[in-house]
CSV table of C-alpha atoms in Angstrom, one decimal:
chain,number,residue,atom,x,y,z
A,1,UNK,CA,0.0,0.0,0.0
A,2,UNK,CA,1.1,3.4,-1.3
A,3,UNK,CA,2.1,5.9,1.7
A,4,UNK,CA,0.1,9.1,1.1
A,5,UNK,CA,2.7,11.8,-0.3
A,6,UNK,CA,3.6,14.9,2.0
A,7,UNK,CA,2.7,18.3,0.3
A,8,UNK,CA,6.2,20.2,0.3
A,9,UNK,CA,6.5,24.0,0.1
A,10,UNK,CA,6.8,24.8,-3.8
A,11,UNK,CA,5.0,22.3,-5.2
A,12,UNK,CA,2.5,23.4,-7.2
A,13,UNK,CA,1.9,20.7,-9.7
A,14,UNK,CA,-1.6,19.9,-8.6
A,15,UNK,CA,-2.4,23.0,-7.4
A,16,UNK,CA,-5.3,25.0,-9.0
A,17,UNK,CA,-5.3,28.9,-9.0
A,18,UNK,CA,-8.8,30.3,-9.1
A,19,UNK,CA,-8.9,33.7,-11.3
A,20,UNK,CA,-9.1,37.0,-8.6
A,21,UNK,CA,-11.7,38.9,-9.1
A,22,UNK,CA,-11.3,41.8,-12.0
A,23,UNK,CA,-11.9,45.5,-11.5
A,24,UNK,CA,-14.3,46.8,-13.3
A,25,UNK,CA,-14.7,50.8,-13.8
A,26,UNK,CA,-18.7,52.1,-13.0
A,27,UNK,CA,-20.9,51.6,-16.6
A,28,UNK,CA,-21.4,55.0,-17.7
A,29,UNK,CA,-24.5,55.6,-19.3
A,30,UNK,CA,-25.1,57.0,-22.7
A,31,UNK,CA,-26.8,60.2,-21.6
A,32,UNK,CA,-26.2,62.1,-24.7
A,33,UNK,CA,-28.8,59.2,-27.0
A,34,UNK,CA,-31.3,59.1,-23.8
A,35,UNK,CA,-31.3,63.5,-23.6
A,36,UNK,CA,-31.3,63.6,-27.8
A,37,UNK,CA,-34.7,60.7,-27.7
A,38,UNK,CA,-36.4,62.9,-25.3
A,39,UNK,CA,-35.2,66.0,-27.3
A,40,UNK,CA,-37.1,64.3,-30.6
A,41,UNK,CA,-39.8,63.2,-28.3
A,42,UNK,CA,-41.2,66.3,-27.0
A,43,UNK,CA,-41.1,67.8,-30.6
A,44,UNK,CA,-42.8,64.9,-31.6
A,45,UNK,CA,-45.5,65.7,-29.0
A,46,UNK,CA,-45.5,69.8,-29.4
A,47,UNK,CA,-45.5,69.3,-32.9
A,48,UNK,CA,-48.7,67.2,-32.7
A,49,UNK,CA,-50.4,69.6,-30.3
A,50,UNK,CA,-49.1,73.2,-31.6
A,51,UNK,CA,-49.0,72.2,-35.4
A,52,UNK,CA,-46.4,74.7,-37.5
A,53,UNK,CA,-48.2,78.0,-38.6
A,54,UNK,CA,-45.5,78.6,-41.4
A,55,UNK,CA,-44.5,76.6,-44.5
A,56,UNK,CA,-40.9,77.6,-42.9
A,57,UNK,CA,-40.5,75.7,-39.8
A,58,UNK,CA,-41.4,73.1,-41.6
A,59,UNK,CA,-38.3,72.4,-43.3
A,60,UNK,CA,-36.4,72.7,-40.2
A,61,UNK,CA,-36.0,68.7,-40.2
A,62,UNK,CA,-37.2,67.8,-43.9
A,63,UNK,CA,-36.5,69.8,-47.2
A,64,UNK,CA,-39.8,68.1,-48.3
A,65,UNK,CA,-41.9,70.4,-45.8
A,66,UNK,CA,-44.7,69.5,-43.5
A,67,UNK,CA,-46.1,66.8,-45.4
A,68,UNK,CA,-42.6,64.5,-44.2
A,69,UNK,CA,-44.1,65.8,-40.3
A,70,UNK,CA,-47.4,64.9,-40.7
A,71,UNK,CA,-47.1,61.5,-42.1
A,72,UNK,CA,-45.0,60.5,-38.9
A,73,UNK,CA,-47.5,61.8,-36.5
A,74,UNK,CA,-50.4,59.9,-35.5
A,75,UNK,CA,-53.6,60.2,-37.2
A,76,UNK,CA,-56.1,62.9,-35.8
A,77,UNK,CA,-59.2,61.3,-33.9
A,78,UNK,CA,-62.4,61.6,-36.6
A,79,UNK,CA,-64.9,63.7,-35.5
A,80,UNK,CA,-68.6,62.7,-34.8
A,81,UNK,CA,-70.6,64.8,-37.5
A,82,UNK,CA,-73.6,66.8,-36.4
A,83,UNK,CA,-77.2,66.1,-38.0
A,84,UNK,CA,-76.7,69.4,-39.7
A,85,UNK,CA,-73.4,67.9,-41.2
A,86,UNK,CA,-75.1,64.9,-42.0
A,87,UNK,CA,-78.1,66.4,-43.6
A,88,UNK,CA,-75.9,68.9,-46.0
A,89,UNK,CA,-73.8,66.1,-47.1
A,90,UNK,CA,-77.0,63.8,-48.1
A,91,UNK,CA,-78.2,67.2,-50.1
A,92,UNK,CA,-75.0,67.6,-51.6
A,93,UNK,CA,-73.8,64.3,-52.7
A,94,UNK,CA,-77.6,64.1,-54.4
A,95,UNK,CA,-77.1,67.4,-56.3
A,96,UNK,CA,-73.4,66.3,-57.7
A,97,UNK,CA,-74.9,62.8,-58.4
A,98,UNK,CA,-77.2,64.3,-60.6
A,99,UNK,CA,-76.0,63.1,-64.7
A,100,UNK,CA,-74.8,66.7,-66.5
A,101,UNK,CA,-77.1,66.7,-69.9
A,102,UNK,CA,-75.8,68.6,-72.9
A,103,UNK,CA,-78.0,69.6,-75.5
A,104,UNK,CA,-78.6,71.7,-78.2
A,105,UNK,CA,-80.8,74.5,-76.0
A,106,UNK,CA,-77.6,74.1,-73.3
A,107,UNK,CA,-76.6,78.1,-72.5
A,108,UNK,CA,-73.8,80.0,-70.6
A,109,UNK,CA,-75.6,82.3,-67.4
A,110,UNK,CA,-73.4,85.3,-68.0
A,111,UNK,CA,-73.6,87.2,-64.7
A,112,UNK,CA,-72.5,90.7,-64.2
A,113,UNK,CA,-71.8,92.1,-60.8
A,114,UNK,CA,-71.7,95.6,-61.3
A,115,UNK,CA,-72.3,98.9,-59.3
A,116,UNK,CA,-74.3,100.9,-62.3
A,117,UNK,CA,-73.9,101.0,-66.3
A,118,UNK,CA,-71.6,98.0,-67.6
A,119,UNK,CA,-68.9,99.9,-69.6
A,120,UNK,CA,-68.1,97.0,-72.3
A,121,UNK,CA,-71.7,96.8,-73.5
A,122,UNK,CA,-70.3,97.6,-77.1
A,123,UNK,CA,-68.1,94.7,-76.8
A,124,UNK,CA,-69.6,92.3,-75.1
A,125,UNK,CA,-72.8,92.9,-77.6
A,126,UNK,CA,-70.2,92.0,-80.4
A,127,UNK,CA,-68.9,88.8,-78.5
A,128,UNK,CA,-73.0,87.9,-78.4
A,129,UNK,CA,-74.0,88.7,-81.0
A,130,UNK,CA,-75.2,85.8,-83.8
A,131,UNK,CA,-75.5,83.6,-81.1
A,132,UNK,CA,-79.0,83.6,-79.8
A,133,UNK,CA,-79.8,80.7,-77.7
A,134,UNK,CA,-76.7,79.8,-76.3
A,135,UNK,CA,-76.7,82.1,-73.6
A,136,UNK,CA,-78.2,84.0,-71.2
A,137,UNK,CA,-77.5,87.4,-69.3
A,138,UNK,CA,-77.9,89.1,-65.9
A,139,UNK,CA,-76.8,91.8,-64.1
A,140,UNK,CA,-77.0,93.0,-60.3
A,141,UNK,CA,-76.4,96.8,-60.1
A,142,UNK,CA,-75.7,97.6,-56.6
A,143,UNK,CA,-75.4,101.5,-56.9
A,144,UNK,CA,-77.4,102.9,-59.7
A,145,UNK,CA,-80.2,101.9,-62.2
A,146,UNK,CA,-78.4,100.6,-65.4
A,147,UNK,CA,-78.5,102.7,-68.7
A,148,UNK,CA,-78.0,99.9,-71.7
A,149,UNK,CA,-76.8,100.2,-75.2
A,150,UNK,CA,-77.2,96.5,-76.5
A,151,UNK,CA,-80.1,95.0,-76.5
A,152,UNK,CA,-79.2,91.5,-75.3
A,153,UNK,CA,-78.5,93.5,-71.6
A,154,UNK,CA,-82.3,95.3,-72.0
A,155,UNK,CA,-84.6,94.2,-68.7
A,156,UNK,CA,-81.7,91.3,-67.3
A,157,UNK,CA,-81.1,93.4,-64.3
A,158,UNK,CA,-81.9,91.1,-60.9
A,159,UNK,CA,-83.0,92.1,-57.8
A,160,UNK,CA,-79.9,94.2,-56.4
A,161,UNK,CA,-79.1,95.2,-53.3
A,162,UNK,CA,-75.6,97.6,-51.5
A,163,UNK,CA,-72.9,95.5,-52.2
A,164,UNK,CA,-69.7,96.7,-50.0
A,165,UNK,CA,-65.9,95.5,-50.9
A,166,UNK,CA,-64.7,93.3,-48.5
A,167,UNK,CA,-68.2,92.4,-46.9
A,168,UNK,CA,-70.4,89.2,-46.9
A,169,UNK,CA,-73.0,91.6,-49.1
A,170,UNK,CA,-70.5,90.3,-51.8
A,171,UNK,CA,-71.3,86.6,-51.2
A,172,UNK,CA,-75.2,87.5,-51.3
A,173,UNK,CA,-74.8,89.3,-54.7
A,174,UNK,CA,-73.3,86.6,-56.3
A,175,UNK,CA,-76.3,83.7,-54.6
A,176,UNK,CA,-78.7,86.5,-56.2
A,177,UNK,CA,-77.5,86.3,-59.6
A,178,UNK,CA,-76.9,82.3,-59.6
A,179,UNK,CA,-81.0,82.2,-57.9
A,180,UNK,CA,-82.1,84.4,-60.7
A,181,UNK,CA,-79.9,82.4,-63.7
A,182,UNK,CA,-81.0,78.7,-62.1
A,183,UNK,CA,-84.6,79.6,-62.7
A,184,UNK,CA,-83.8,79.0,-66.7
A,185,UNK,CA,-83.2,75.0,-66.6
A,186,UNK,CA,-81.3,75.5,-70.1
A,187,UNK,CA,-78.5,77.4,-68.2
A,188,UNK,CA,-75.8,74.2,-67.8
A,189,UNK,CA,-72.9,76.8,-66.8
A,190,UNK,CA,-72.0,80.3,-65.2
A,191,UNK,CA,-69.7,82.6,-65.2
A,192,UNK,CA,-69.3,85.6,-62.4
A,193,UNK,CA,-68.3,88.5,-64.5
A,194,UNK,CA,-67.4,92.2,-63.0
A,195,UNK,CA,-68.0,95.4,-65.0
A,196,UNK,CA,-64.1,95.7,-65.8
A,197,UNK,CA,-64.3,92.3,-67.7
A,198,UNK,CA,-63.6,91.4,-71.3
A,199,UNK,CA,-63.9,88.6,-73.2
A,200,UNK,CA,-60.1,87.5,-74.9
A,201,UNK,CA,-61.5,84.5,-77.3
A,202,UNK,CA,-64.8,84.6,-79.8
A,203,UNK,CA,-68.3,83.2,-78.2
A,204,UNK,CA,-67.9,79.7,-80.0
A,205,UNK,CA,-64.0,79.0,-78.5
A,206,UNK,CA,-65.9,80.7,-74.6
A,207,UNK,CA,-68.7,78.1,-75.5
A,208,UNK,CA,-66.8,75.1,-76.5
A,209,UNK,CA,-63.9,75.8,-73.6
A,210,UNK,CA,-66.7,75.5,-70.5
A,211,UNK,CA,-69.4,73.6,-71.9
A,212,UNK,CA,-67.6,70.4,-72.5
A,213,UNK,CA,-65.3,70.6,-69.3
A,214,UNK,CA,-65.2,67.7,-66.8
A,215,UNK,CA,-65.1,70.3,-64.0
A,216,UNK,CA,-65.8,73.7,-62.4
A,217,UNK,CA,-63.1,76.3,-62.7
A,218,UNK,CA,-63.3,78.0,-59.2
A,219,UNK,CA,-59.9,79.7,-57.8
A,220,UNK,CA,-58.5,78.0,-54.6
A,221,UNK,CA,-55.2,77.5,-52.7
A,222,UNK,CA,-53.9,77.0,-49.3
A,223,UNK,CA,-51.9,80.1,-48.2
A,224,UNK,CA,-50.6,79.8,-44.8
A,225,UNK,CA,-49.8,83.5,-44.7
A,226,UNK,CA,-51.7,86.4,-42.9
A,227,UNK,CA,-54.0,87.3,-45.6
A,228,UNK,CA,-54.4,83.4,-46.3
A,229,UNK,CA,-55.1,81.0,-42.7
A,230,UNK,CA,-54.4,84.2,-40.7
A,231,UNK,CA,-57.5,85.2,-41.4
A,232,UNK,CA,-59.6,81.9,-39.9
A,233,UNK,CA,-61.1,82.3,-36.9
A,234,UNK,CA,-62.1,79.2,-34.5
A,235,UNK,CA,-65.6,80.5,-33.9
A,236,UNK,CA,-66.1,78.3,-37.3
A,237,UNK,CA,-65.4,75.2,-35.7
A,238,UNK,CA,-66.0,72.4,-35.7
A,239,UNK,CA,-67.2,72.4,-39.6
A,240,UNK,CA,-64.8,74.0,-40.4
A,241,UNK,CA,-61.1,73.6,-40.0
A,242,UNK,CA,-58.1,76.0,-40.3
A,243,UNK,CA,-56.7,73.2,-42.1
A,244,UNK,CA,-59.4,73.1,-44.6
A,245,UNK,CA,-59.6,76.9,-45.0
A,246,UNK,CA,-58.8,78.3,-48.9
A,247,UNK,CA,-58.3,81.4,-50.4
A,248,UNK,CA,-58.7,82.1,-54.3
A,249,UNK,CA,-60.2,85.3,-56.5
A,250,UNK,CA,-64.2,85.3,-56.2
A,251,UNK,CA,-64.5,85.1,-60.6
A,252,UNK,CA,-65.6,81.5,-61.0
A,253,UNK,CA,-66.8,79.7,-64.1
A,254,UNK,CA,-69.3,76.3,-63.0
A,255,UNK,CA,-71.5,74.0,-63.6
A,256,UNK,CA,-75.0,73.6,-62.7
A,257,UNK,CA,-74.6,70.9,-60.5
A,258,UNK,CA,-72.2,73.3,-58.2
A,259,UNK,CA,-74.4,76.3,-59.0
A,260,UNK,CA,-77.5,74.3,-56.9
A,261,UNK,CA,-75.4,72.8,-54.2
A,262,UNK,CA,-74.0,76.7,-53.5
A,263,UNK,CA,-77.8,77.4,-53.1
A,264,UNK,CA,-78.6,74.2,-51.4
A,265,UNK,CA,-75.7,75.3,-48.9
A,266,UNK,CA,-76.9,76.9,-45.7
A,267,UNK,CA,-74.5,75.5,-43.0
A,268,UNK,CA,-70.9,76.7,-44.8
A,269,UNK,CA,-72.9,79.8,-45.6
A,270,UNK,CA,-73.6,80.7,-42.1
A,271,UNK,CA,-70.2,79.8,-40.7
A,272,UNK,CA,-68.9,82.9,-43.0
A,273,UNK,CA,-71.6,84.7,-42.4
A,274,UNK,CA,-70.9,85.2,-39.2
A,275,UNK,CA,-67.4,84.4,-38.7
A,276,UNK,CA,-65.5,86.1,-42.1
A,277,UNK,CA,-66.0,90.0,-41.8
A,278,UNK,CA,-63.2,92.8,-41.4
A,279,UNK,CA,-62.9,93.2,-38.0
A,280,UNK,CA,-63.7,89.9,-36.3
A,281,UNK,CA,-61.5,89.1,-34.2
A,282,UNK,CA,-59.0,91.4,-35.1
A,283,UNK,CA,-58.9,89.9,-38.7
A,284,UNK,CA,-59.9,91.1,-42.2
A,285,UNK,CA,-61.4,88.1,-43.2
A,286,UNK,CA,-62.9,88.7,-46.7
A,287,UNK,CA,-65.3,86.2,-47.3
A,288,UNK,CA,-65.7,86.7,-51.6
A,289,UNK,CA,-62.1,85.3,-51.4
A,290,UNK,CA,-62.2,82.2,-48.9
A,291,UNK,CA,-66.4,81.0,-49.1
A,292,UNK,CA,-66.7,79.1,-52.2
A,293,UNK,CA,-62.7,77.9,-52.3
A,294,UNK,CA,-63.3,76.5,-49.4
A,295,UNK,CA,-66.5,75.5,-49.6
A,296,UNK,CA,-65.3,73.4,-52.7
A,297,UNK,CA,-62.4,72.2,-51.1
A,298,UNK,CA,-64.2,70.4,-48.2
A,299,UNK,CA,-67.2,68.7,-50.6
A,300,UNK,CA,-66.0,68.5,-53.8
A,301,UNK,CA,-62.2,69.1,-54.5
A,302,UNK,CA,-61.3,66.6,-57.5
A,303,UNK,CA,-64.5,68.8,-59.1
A,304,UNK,CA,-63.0,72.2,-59.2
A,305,UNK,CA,-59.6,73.2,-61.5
A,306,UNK,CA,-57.9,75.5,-58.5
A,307,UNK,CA,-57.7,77.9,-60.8
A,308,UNK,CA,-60.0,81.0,-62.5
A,309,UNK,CA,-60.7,81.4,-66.1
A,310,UNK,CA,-60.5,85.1,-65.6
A,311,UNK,CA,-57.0,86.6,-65.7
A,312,UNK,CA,-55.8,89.5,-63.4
A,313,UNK,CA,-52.7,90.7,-62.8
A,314,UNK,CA,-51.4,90.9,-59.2
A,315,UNK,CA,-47.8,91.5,-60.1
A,316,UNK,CA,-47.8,94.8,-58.4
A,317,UNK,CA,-48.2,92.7,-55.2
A,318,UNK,CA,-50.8,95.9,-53.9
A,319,UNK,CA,-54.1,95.6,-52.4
A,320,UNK,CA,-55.6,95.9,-56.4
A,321,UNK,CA,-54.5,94.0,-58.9
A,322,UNK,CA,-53.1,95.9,-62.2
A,323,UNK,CA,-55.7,98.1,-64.3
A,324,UNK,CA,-54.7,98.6,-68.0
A,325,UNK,CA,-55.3,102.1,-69.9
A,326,UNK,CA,-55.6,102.4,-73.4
A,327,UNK,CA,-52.1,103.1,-73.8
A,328,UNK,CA,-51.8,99.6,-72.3
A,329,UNK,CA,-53.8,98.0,-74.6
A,330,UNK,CA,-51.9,96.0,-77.7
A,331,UNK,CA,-52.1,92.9,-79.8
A,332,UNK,CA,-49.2,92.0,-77.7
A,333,UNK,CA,-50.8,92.2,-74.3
A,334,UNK,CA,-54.0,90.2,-75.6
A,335,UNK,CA,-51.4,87.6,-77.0
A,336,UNK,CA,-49.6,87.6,-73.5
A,337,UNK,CA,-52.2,86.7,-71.7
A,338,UNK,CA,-53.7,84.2,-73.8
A,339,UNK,CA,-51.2,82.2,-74.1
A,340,UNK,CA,-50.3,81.4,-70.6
A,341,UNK,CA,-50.9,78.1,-69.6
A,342,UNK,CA,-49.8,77.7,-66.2
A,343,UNK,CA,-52.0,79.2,-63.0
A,344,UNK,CA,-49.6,81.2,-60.5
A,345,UNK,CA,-50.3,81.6,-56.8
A,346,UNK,CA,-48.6,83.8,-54.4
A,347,UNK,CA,-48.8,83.1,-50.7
A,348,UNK,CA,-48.9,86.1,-48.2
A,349,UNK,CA,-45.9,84.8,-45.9
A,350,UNK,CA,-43.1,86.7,-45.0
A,351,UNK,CA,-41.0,85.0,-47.1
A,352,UNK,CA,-43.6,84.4,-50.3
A,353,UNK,CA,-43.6,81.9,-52.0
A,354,UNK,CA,-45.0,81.0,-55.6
A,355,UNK,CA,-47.3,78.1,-56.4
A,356,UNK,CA,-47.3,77.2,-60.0
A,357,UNK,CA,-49.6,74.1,-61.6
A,358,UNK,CA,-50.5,74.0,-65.4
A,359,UNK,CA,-54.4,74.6,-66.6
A,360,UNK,CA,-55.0,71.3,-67.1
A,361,UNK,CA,-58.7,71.1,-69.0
A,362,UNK,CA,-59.9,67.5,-69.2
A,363,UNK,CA,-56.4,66.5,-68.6
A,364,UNK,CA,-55.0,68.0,-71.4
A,365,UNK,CA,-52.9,71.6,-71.0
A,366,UNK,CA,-54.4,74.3,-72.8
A,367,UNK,CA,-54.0,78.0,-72.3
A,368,UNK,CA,-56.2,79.4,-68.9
A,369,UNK,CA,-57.7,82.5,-69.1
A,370,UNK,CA,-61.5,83.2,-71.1
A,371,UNK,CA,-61.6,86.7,-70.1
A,372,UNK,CA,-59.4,89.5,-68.5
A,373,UNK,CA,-59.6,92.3,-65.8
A,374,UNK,CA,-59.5,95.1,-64.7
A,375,UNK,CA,-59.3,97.6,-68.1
A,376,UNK,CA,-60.5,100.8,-67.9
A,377,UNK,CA,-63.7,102.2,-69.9
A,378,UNK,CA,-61.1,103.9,-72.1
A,379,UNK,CA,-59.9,101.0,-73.5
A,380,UNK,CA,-63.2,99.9,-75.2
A,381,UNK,CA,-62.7,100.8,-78.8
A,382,UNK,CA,-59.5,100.1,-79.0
A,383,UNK,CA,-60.3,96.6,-77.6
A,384,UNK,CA,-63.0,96.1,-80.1
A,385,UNK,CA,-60.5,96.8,-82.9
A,386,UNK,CA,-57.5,94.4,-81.8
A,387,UNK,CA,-60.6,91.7,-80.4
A,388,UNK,CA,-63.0,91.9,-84.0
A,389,UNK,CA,-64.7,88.8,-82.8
């Protein structure tokens, strides 16, 4: 039997060393990630509740604007709609529902808002004139009692009433002369003319152009500026939204179909009403410019063009567009404007900025304009010449 060997000093042969425990320095935490997440957060969140007022901030984090922002916020909660809502929307979808019938006796509502005497009489009589039957005329004289020279304008005047720039009586005029021209059930289209219009093409090319269009040609475009979305005022909620509120020149072109559902309309109406005047608020809300584009813009946008068949020239950037003299007046000016094809909008922001689309009619690109403003009486015979419809 094997004797049991004595452990000596130095031998370490069988000896196992266990590994001593390492020093280990305190985990520091990335705080710069955890402060920079809760940086993104709470924009995230203020973004969601206080929206951006200004095109500008939004390209802060995106050169693609506020659309990149919205789609990575979460969807708004939908709202309940009131009966009222509910009972304009079943009128409306009705009215646009209804087929659009073109027919030989089909006519053009030409509808002059005017204060007294229209000054293009002359003219417009020669733009008429061997066309019986294709159109009709009306005109609202808000000052004095008209004094005609062409016969197609004799005994068309409406029931008229003060009419004051920048005022809802603006909005009233025009519901007056589209009442009056819906009463004649041949009337398929109509156009909101002022006394400083002329036509820019001959009565067949006007007739063609808006009879056989797929849509209504009512000016309308989001401007986020002061005299844009500035001008909305919450009282108008909940129909209406700052979101949904448009701006565009009052001079639309449309079709019957929209012509009834702006009389049918009692519930936008009212919110302008009462809510769109100079002064309330401390705004100058004008409602002639943000009614019907946003009216149209809530119920019906794929039906409008965004866009007026009337040119004016705001290049001055002044409270009133451009007026031409007879000076003014040359083959060159009419050609100018008649051949433009793309519609320009301006917003009012500090830093403007210019939306451009092309006139797009039936999806094809033609040139935009029917008729022109603002040209002073002067300019009448010298238009007739150069015109010689």
């Amino acid at each position: 039997m094997k004797g049991a060997q004595a452990w000596r000093p130095g031998s370490m042969g069988d000896l196992q060393i266990l590994p001593g425990s390492r020093h280990r320095p305190p985990l520091k935490r990335p705080i710069w990630i955890i402060f920079f997440v809760s940086l993104v957060s709470l924009f995230l969140v203020c973004a969601y509740i206080y929206p951006p007022q200004g095109s500008a901030a939004c390209y802060v984090f995106s050169s693609r604007g506020c659309k990149v922002l919205t789609n990575w916020l979460p969807p708004s909660p939908t709202r309940e709609s009131s009966d009222e809502e509910i009972a304009s929307q079943v009128v409306i979808r009705d009215i646009l529902n209804i087929p659009t019938v073109i027919s030989e006796k089909s006519k053009i509502a030409f509808m002059f808002l005017t204060p007294s005497s229209l000054p293009f009489e002359k003219l417009w009589d020669m733009f008429f004139r061997g066309h019986e039957g294709k159109f009709s005329v009306y005109v609202h004289a808000s000052k004095e009692k008209t004094v005609h020279v062409s016969r197609y304008f004799l005994n068309r005047e409406t029931r008229s009433r003060e009419v004051v720039w920048g005022k809802f009586s603006m909005v009233d005029a025009e519901r007056r002369l589209l009442a009056r021209a819906l009463e004649d059930p041949d009337n398929q289209h109509f156009v909101l003319l002022s006394d400083s219009c002329v036509p820019l093409h001959s009565f067949d090319y006007v007739y063609d152009y808006l009879m056989h269009a797929n849509m209504s040609f009512v000016d309308c475009f989001l401007d986020p500026g002061p005299h844009g979305n500035g001008r909305y005022s919450d009282h108008m909620l909940p129909e209406v939204e700052k979101k949904d509120f448009r701006k565009g020149a009052q001079w639309f072109s449309m079709k019957r179909q929209h012509a009834l559902i702006v009389m049918a309309d009692s519930l936008y109406y009212s919110r302008f009403r009462d809510y769109c005047k100079p002064g309330f608020d401390g705004k100058n809300c004008i409602a002639d410019e943000h009614y019907l584009p946003t009216f149209f813009s809530m119920i019906d946008p794929g039906g409008i063009a965004n866009w007026s068949v009337t040119h004016v020239d705001w290049s001055e950037r002044k409270w009133h567009p451009k007026s031409y003299k007879a000076q003014d007046v040359t083959e060159a000016l009419l050609q100018n404007i008649t051949s433009i094809d793309m519609s320009i909008h301006v917003t009012s922001e500090a830093k403007s900025v210019e939306l451009v689309q092309p006139c797009l009619w039936n999806g094809i690109k033609r040139p935009c304009y029917l008729f022109a403003r603002k040209f002073y009486p002067e300019t009448v015979d010298k238009l007739m010449t150069l015109l010689n419809f």
